[in-house]
Coordinates of N, CA, C and O in Angstrom, one line a residue:
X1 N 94.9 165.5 85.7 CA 93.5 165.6 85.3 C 92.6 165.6 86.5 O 91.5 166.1 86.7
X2 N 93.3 164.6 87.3 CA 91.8 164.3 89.0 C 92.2 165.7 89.0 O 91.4 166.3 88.3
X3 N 93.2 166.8 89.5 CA 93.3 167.8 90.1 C 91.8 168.7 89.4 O 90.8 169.3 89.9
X4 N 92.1 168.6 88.4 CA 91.4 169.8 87.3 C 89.5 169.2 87.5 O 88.5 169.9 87.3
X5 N 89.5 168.2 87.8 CA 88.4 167.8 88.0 C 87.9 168.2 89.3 O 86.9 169.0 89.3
X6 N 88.5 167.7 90.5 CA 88.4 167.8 91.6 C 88.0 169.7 92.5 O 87.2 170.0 93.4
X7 N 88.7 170.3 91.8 CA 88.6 171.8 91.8 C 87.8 171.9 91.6 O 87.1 171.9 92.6
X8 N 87.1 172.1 90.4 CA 85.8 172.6 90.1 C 84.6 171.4 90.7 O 83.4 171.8 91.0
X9 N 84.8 170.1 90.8 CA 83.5 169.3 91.8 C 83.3 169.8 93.3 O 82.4 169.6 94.1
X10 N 84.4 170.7 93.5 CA 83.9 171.2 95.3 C 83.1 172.5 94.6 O 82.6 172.9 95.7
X11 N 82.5 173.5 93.6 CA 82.0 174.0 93.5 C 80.7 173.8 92.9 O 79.7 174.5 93.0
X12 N 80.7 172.5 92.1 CA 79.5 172.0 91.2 C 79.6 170.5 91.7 O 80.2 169.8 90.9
X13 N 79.3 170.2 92.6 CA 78.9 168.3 93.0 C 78.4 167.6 91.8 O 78.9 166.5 91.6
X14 N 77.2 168.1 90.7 CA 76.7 167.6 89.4 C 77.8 167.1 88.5 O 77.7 165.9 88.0
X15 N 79.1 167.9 88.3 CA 79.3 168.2 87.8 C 80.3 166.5 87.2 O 80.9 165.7 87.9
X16 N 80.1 166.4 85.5 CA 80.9 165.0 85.5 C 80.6 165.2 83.4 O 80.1 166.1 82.8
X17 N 81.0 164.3 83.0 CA 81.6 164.0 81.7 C 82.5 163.6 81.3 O 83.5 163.7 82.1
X18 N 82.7 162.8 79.8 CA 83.7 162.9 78.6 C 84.3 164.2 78.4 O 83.5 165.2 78.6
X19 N 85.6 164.6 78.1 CA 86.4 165.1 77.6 C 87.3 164.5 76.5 O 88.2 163.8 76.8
X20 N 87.2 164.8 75.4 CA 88.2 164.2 74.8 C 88.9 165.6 74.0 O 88.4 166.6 73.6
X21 N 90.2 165.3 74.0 CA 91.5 166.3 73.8 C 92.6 165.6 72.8 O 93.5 164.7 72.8
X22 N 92.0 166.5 72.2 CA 93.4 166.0 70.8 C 94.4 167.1 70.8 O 94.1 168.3 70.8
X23 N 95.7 166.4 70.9 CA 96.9 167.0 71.2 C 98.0 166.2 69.7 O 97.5 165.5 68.8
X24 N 99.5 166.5 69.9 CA 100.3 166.4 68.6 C 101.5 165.9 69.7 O 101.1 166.2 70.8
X25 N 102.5 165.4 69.7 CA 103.3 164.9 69.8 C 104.5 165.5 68.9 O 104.5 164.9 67.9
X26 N 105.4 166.5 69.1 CA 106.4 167.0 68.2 C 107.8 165.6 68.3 O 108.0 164.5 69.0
X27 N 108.4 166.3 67.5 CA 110.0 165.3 67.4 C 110.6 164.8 68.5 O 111.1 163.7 68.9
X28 N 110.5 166.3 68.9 CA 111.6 165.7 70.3 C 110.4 165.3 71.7 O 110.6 165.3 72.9
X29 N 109.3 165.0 71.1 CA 108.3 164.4 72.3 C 107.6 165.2 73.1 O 106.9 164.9 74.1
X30 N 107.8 166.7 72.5 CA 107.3 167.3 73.8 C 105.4 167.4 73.1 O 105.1 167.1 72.0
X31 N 104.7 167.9 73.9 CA 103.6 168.2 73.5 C 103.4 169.3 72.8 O 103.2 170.4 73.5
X32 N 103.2 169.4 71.3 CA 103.2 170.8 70.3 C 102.3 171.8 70.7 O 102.5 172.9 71.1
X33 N 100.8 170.9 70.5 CA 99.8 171.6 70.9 C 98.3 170.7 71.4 O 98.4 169.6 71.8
X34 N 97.1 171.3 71.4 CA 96.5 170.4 72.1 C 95.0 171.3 72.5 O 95.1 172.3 73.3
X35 N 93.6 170.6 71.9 CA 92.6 171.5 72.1 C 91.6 170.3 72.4 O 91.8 169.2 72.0
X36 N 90.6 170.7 73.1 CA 89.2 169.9 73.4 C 88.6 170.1 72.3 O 88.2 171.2 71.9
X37 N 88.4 168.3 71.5 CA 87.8 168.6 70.5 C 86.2 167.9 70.7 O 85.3 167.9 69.8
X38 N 86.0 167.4 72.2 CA 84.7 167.1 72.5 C 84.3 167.3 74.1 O 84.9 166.6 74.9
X39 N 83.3 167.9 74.5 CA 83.0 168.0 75.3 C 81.7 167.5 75.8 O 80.9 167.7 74.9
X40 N 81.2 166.9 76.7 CA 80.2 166.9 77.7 C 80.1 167.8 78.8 O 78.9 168.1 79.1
X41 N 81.1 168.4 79.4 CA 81.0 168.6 80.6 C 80.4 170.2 80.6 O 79.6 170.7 81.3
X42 N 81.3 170.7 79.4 CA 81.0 172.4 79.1 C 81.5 173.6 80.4 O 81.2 174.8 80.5
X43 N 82.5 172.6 81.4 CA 83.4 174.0 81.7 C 85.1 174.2 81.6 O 86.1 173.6 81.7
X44 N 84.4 175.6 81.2 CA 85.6 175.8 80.7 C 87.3 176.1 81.6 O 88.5 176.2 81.2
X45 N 86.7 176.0 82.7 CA 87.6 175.6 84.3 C 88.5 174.4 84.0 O 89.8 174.4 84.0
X46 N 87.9 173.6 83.7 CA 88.1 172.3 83.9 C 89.1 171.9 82.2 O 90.3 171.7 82.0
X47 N 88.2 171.9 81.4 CA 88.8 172.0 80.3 C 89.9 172.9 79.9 O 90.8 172.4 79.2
X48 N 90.1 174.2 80.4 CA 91.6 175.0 80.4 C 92.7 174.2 81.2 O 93.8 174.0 80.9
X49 N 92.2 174.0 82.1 CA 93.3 173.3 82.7 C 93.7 172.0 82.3 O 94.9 171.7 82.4
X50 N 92.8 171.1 81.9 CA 93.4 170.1 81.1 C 94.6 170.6 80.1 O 95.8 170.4 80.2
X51 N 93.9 171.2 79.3 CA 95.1 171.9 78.0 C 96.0 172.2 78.4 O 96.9 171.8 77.7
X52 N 96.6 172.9 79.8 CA 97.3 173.6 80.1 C 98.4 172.4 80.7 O 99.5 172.8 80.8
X53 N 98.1 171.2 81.1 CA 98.9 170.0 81.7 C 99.0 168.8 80.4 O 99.8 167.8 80.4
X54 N 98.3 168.9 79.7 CA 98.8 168.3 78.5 C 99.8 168.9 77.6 O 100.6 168.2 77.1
X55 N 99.8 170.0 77.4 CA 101.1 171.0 77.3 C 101.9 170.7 77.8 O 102.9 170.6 77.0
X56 N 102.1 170.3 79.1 CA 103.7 170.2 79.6 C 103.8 169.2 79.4 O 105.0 169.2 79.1
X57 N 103.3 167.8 79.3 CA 103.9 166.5 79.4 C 104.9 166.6 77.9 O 105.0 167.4 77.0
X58 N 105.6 165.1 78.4 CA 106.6 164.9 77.7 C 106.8 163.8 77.8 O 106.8 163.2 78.8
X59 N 106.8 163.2 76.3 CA 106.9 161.8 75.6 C 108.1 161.1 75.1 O 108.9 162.0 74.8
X60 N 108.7 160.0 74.8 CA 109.3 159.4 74.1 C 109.8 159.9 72.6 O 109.1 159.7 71.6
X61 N 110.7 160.5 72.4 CA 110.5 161.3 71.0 C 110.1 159.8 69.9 O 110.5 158.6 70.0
X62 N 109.4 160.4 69.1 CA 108.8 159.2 67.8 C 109.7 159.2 67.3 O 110.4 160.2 67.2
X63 N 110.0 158.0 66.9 CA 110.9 157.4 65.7 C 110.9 158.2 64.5 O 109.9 158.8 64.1
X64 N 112.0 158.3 63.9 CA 111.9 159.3 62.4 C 111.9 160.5 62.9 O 111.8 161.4 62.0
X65 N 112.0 161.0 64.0 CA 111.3 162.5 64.9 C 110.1 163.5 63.7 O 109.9 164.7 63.6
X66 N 109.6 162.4 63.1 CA 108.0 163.0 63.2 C 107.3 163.3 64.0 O 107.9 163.2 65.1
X67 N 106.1 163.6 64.1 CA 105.0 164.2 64.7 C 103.8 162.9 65.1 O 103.9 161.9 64.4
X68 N 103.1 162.8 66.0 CA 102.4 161.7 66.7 C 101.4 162.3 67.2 O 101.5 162.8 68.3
X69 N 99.9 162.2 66.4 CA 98.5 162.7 66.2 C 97.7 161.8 67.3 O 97.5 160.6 67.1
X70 N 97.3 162.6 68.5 CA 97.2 162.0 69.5 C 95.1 162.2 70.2 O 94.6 163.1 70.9
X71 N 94.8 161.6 69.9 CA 93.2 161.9 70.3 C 92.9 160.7 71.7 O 93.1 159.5 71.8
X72 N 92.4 161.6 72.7 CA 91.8 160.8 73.9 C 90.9 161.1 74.6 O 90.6 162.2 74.9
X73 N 90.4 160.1 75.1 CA 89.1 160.5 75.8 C 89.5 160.1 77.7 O 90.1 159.2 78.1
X74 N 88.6 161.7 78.5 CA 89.0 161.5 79.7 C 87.5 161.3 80.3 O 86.8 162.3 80.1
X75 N 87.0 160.6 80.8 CA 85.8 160.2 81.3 C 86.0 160.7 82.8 O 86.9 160.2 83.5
X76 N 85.0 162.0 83.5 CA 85.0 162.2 84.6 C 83.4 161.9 85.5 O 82.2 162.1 85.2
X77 N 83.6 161.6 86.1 CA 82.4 161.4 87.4 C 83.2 161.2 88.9 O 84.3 160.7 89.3
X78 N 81.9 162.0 89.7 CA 82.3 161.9 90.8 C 82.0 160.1 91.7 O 81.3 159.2 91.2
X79 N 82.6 160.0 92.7 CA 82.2 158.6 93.5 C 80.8 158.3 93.7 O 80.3 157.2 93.7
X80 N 80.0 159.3 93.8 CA 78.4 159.4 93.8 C 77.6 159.3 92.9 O 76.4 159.5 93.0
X81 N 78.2 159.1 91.6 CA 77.5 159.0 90.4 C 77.6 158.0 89.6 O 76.9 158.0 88.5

């Protein structure tokens, strides 16, 4: 997530916010799917690439190998703010 932030703050120094990204947890742990369901920040740089590395992670498969409804918030600012 620093990467995805960091990339676009050498273009926009302003640039900072909440993100929060609700993603799913499938059986075998991997990450099903996963969309920004709140934004502050409003780019879309930043926010694709989050989605796109919350995708790959991989979890603990849940117990029962149900599904695991996952909502989080990523708070970005730079050191100067």
């Amino acid at each position: 997530m620093k990467y995805c932030y960091e990339k676009e703050l050498t273009k926009n120094p302003n640039l900072y916010g909440k993100v929060v990204v609700q993603f799913t947890i499938g059986g075998t742990g991997k990450v099903d799917e996963g969309h920004i369901s709140q934004t502050e920040m409003n780019n879309e740089a930043v926010e694709g690439c989050i989605i796109r590395n919350v995708k790959m992670w991989v979890f603990p498969q849940p117990k029962g190998g149900g599904q695991v409804y996952v909502t989080y918030p990523f708070i970005f600012k730079s050191a100067g703010q």
